[in-house]
Short mmCIF file of C-alpha atoms and ligand atoms in Angstrom, two decimals:
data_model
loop_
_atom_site.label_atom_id
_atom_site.label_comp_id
_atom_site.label_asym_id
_atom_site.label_seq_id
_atom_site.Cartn_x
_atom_site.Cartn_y
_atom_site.Cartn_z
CA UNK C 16 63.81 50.49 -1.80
CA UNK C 17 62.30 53.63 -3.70
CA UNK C 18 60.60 52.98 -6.67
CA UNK C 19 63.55 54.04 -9.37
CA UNK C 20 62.40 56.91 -11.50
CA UNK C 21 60.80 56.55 -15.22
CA UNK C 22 63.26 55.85 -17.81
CA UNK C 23 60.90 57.74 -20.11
CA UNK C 24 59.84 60.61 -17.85
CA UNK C 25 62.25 63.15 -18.97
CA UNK C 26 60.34 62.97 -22.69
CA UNK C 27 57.59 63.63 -21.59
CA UNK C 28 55.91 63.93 -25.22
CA UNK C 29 56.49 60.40 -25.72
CA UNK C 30 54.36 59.59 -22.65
CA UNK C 31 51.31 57.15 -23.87
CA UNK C 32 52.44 56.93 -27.05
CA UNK C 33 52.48 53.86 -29.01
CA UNK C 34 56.18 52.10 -28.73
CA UNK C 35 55.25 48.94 -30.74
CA UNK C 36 57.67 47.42 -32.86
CA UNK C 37 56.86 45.54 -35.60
CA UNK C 38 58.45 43.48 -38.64
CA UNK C 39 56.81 42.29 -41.91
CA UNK C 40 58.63 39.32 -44.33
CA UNK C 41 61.91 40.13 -43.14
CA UNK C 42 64.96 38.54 -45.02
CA UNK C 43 68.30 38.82 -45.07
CA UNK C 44 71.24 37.17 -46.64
CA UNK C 45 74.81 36.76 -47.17
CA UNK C 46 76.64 36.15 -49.91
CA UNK C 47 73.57 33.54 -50.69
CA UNK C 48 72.81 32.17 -47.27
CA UNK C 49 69.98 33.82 -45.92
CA UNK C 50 70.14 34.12 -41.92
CA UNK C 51 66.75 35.88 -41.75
CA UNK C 52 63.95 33.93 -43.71
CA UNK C 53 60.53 36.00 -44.17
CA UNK C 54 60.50 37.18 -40.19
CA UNK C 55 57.17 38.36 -39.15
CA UNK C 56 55.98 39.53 -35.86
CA UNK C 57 54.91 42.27 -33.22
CA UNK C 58 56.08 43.61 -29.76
CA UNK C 59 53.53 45.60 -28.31
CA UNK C 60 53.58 48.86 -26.65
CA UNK C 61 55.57 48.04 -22.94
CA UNK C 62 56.52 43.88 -23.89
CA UNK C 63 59.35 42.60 -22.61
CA UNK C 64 60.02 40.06 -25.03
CA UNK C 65 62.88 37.54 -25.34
CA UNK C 66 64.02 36.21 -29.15
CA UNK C 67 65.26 32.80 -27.77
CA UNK C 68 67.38 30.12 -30.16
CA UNK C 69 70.66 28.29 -30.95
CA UNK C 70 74.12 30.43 -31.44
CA UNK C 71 73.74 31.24 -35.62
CA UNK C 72 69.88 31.33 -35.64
CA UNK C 73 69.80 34.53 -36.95
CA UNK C 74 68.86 36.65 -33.40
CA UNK C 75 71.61 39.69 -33.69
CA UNK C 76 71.08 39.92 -37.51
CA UNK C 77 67.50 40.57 -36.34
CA UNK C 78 68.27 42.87 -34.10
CA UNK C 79 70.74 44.58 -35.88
CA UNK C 80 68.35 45.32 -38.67
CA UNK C 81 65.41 46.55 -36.35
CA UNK C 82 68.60 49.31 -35.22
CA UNK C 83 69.37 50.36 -38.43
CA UNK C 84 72.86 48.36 -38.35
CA UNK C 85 71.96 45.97 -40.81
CA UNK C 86 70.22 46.96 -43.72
CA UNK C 87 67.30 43.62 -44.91
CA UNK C 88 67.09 42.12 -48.70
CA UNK C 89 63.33 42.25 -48.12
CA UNK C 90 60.45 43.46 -45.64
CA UNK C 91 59.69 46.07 -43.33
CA UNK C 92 60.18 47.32 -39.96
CA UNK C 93 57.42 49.60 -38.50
CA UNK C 94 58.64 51.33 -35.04
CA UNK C 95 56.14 53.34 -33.27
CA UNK C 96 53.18 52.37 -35.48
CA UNK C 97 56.13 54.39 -38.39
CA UNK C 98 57.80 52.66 -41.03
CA UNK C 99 61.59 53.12 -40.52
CA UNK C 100 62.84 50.24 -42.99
CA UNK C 101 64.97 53.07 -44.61
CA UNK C 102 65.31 55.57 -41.55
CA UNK C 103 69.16 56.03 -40.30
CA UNK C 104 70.15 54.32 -37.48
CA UNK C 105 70.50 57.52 -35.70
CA UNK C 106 66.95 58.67 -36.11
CA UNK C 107 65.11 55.60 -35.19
CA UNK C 108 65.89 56.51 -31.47
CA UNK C 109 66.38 53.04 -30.54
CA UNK C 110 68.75 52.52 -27.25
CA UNK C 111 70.95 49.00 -28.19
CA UNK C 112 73.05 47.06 -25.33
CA UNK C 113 75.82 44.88 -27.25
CA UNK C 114 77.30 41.64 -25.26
CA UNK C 115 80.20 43.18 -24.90
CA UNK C 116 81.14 46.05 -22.67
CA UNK C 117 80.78 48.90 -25.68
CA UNK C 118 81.20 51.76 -22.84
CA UNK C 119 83.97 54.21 -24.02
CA UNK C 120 86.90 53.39 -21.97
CA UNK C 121 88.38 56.70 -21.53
CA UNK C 122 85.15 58.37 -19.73
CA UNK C 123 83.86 57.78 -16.46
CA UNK C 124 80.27 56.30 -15.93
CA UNK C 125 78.96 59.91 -15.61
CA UNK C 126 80.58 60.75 -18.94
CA UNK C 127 79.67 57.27 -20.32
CA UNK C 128 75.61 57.88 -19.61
CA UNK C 129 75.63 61.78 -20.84
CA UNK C 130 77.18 60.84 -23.94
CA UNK C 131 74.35 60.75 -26.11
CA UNK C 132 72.74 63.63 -24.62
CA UNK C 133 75.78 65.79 -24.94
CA UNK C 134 75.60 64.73 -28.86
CA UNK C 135 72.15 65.94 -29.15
CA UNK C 136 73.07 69.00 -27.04
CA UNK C 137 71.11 69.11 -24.77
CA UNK C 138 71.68 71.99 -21.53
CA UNK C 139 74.19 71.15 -19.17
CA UNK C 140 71.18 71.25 -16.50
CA UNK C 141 68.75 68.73 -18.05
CA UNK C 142 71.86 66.46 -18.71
CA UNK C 143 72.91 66.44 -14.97
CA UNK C 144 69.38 65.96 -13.96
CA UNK C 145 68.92 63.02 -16.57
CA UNK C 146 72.29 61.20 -15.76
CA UNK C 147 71.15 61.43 -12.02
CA UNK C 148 67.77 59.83 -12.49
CA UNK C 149 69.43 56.64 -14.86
CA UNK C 150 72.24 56.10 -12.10
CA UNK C 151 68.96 55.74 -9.81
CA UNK C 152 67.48 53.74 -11.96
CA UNK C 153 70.13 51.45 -12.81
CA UNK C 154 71.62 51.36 -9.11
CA UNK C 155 74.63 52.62 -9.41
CA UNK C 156 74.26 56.35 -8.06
CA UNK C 157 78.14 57.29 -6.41
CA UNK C 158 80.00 55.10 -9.22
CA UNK C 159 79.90 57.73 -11.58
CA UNK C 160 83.45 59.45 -11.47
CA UNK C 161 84.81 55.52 -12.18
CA UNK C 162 86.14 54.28 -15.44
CA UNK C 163 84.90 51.27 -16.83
CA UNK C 164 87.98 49.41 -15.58
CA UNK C 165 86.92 50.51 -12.03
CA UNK C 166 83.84 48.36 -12.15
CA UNK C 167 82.62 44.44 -12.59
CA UNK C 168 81.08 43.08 -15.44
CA UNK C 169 77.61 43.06 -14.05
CA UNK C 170 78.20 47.07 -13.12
CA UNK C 171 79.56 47.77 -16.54
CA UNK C 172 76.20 46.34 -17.96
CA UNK C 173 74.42 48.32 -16.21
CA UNK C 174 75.73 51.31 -17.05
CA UNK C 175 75.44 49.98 -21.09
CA UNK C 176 71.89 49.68 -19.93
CA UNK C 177 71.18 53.53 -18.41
CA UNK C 178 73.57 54.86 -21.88
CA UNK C 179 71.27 53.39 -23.85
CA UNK C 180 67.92 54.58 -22.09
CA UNK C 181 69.78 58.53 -21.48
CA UNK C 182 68.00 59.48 -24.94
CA UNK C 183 64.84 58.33 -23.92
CA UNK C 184 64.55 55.72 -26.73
CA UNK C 185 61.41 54.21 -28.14
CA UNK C 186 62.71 50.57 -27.96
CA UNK C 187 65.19 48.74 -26.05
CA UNK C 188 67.39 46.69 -27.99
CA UNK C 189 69.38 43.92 -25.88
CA UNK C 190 71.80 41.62 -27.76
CA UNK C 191 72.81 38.77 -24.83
CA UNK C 192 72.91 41.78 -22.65
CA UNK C 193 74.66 39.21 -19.62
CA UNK C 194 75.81 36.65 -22.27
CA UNK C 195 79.84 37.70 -21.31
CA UNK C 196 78.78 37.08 -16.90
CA UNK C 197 79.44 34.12 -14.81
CA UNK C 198 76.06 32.42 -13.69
CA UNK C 199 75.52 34.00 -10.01
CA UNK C 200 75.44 37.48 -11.45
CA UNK C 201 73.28 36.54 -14.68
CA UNK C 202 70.71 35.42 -12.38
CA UNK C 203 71.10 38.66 -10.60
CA UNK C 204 70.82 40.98 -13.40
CA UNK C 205 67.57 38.81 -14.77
CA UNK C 206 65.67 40.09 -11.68
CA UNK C 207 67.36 43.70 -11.58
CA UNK C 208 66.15 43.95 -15.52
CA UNK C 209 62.66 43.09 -14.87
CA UNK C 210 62.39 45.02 -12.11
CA UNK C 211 64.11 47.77 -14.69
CA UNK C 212 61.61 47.04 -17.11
CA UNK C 213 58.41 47.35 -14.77
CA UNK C 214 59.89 50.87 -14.10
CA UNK C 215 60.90 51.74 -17.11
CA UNK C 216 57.85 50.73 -19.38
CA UNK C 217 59.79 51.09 -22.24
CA UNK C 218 59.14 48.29 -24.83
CA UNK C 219 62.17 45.84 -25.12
CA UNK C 220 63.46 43.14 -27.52
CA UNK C 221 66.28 41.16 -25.71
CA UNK C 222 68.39 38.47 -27.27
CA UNK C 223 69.21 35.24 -25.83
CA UNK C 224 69.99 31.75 -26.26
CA UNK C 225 69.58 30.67 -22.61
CA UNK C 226 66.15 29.27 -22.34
CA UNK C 227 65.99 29.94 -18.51
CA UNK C 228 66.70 33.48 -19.03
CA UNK C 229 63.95 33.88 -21.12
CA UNK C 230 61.27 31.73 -19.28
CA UNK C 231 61.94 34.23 -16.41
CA UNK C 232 61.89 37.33 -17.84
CA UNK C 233 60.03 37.41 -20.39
CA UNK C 234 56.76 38.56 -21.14
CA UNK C 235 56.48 36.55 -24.52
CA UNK C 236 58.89 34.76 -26.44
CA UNK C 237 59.88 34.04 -29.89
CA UNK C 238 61.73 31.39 -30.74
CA UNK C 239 64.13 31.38 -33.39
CA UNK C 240 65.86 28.48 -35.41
CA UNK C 241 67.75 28.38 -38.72
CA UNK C 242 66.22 32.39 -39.72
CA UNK C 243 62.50 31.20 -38.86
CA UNK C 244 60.10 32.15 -36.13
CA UNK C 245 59.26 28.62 -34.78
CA UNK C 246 57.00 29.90 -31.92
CA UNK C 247 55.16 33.18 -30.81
CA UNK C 248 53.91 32.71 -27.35
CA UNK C 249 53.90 33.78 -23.54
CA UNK C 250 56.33 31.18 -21.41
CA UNK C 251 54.06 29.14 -20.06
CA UNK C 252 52.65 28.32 -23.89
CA UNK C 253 56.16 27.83 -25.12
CA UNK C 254 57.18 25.26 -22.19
CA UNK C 255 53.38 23.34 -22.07
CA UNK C 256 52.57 23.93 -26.15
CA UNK C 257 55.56 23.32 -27.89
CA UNK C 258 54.24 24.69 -31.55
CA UNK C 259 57.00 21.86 -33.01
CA UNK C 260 59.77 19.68 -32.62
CA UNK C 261 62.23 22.04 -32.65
CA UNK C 262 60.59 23.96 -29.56
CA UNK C 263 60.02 20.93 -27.89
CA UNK C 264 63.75 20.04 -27.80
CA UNK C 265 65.23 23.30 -27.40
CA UNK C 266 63.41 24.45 -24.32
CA UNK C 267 63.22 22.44 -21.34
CA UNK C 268 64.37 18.87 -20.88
CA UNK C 269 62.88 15.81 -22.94
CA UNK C 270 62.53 12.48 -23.31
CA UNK C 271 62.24 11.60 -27.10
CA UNK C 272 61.14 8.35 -29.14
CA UNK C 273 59.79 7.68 -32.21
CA UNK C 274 56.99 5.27 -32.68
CA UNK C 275 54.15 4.49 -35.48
CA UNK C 276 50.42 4.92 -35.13
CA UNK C 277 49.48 1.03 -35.29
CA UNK C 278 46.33 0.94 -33.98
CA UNK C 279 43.59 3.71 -34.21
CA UNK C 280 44.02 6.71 -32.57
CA UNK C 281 47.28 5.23 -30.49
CA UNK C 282 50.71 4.74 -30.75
CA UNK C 283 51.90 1.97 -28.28
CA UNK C 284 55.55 2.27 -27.33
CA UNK C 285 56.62 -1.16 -25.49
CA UNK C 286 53.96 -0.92 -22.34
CA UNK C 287 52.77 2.60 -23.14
CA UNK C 288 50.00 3.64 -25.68
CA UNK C 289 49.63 7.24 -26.63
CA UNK C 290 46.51 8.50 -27.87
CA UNK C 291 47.19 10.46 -30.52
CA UNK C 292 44.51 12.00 -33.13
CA UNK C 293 44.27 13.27 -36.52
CA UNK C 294 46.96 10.88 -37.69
CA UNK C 295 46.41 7.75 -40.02
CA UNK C 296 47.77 4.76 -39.39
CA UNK C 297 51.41 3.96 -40.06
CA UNK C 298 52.00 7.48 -39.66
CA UNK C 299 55.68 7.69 -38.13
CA UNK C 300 55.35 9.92 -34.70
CA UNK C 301 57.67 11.79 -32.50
CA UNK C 302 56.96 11.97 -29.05
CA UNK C 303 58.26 13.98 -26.15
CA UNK C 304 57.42 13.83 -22.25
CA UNK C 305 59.01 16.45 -20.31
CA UNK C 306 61.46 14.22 -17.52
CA UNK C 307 58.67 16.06 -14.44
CA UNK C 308 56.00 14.40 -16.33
CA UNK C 309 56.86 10.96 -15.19
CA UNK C 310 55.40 10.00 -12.15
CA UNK C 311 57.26 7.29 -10.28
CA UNK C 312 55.37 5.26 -7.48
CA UNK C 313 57.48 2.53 -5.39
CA UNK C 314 53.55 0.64 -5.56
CA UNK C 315 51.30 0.50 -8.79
CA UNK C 316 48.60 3.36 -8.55
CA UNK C 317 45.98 2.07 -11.14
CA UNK C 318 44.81 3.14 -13.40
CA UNK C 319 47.87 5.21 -14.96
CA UNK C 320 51.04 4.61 -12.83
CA UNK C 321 51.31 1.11 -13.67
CA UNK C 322 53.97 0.33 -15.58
CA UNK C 323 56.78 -1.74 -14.11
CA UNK C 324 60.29 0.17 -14.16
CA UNK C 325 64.29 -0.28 -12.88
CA UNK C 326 66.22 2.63 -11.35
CA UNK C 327 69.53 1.64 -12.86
CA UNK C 328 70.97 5.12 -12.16
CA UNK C 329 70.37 7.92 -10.38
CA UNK C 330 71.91 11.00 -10.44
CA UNK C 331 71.66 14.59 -7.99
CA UNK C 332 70.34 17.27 -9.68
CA UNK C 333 69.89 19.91 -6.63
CA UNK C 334 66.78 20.22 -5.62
CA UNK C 335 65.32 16.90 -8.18
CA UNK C 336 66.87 13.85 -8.54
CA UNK C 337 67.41 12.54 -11.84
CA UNK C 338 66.47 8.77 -12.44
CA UNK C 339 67.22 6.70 -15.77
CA UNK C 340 64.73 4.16 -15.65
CA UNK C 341 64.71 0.92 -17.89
CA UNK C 342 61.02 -0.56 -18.53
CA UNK C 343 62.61 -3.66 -20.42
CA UNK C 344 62.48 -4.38 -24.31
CA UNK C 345 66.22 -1.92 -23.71
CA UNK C 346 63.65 0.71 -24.11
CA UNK C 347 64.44 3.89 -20.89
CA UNK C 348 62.87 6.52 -19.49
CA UNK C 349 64.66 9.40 -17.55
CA UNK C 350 62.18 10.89 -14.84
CA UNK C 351 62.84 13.86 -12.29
CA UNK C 352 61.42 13.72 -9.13
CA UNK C 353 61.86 15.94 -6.01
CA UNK C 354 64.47 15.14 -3.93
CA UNK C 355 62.38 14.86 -1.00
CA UNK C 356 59.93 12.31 -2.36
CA UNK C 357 62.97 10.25 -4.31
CA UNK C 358 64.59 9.98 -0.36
CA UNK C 359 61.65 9.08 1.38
CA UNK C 360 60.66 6.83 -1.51
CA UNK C 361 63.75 4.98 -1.38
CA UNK C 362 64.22 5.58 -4.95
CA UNK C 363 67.80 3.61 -5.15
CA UNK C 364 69.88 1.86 -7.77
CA UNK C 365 68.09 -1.21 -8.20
CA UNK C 366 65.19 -0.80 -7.26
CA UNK C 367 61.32 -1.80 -9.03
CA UNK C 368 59.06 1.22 -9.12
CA UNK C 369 55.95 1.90 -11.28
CA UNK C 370 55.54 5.01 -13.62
CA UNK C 371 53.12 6.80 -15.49
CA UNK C 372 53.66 9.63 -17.84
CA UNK C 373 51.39 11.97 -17.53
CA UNK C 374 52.12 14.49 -20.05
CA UNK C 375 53.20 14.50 -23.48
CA UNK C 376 53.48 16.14 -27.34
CA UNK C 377 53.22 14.47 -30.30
CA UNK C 378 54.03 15.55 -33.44
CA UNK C 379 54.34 13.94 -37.47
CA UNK C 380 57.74 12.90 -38.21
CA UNK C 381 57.12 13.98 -41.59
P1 LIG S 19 74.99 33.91 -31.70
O1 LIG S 19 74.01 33.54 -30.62
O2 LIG S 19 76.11 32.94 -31.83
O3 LIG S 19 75.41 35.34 -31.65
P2 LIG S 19 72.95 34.52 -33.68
O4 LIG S 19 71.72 33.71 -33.57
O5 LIG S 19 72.92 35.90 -33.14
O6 LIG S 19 74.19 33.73 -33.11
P3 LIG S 19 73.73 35.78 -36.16
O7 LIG S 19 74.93 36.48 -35.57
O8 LIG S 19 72.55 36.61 -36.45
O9 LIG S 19 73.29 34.56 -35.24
O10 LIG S 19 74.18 35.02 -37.48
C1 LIG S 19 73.27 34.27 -38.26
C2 LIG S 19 74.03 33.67 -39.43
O11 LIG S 19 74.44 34.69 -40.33
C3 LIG S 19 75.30 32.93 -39.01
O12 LIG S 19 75.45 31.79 -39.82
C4 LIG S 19 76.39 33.94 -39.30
O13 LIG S 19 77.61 33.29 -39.61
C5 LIG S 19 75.84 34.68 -40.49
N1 LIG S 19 76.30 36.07 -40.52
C6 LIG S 19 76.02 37.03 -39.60
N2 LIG S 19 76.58 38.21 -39.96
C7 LIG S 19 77.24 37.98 -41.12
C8 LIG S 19 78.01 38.78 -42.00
N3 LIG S 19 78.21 40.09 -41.74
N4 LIG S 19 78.53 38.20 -43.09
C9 LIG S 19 78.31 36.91 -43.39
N5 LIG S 19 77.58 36.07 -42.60
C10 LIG S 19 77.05 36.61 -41.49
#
């Protein structure tokens, strides 16, 4: 396939320009409950960057008041290196993709994309020229005399997508731009947006609460829970450095206990110890070990996979199985292993294996 066109090319002024965006001590509340608490970050110039958290965290009032939508009790937002805190929504040329279809129903995808280049009025010529390049871009080139009825959800998205990028905007704004699409065609559009976004260049805040969305598309994410930043970091630092608890639950899958520091520098949980450090003891401790990070062994493998453990369920996960493991004193473990290895393990119901965890996050329980 042809490389799609640059979303941006058509402005060419804006060409190497700085397309940061960037918030200072954001806050905003309503009627006395504040859904943005004292926000602070950066997207760079070309990020892709996913603002990942529960349903209520706060992500769309965040977005909304980077567009202009939502006006903040306190802070700043700086786009393009400018501070547009009071700017019009209009004249922060942001492009902004809702969940929900927001194409106008009576106009055809053609009509749909020119729109805001027919409001600026632009010529007739450069507006052809520019619709023709987004349906490139976005994949849709020969769907443009349909109406939005005409196409599928996925479609419909896309043409959101190439409305909001017609006015060459500074920023992309997405607000759960696939949250509304069935599974098959999320994952479809995840790839089709990065590839988008490689294109395109053009810096991009996107909203989700699906953590695999974000692990795969993103550049960097920020995590977001109760009107806080939790985390700031690139995938990978997110999924192996959980910054706190709340990070380590919310993104990936865990297994949890709580335990005291009872001897120096350890916290023994029935026939594990954790070394932990910087804690005194009878300091309370949560722990979590990611379900991957237990490695099961049908023999002991001194010195760490030694621990003496009962499959008493296991369940199909695709391409892992899923085992619950009990290690006695009613104390379990759930562990993932490849499917492959759990068959030619003979990793049944019943069975005595050994385990050793070999990864794992503590953090204070106060
Ligand atoms: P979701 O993923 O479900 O869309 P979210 O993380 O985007 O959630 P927001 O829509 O930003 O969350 O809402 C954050 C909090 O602010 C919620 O408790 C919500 O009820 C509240 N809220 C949002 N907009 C308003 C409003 N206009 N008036 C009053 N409360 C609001």
């Amino acid at each position: 396939m042809d490389a799609p066109p640059f979303a941006n090319e058509v402005n060419g002024d804006e060409r190497g320009t700085v397309m940061s965006i960037e918030v200072q001590h954001l806050t905003k509340r309503f009627n006395g409950f504040t859904a943005v608490h004292d926000v602070s970050f950066r997207v760079e110039t070309g990020e892709l960057v996913a603002l990942l958290g529960p349903s209520g965290c706060g992500k769309s009032t965040l977005l909304r008041i980077i567009s202009g939508l939502e006006i903040p009790d306190g802070g700043e937002i700086h786009l393009t290196g400018k501070e547009t805190t009071q700017v019009s929504p209009r004249d922060r040329n942001v492009g902004f993709v809702f969940q929900h279809y927001a194409l106008f129903k009576h106009m055809t995808v053609y009509e749909n994309i020119a729109f805001g280049l027919k409001v600026r009025k632009l010529p007739k010529q450069e507006i052809e020229c520019r619709v023709s390049e987004l349906l490139g871009l976005v994949q849709l080139k020969g769907l443009e005399k349909r109406y939005p009825f005409q196409l599928s959800g996925g479609q419909r998205q896309r043409v959101a997508v190439a409305r909001a990028l017609a006015p060459s905007p500074r920023v992309l704004l997405l607000d759960e731009p696939f949250g509304a699409l069935d599974t098959k065609v999320r994952e479809e559009l995840r790839e089709w947006i990065q590839q988008l976004h490689e294109h395109s260049q053009v810096t991009t805040l996107f909203v989700t609460h699906d953590q695999h969305e974000a692990l795969e598309i993103a550049n960097k994410i920020l995590v977001m829970n109760s009107g806080r930043i939790e985390q700031n970091g690139t995938p990978l630092e997110i999924f192996d450095r959980p910054a706190t608890p709340f990070v380590a639950e919310f993104v990936g899958e865990n297994n949890f206990i709580e335990a005291e520091v009872t001897e120096p520098h350890l916290v023994p949980w029935g026939p594990f110890r954790f070394p932990v450090n910087g804690y005194p003891l009878g300091e309370k401790i949560r722990i979590y070990f990611r379900p991957h990070d237990v490695y099961v062994s049908s023999l002991p493998e001194y010195p760490h996979v030694d621990v003496k453990a009962k499959i008493m369920k296991t369940r199909f996960r695709g391409p892992m199985t899923e085992l619950n493991l009990h290690i006695g004193g009613n104390k379990q473990v759930i562990a993932h292993v490849p499917k492959g290895v759990s068959l030619t393990s003979g990793f049944i119901e019943g069975s005595e294996v050994y385990i050793g965890i070999t990864a794992f996050h503590a953090f204070s329980k106060s």
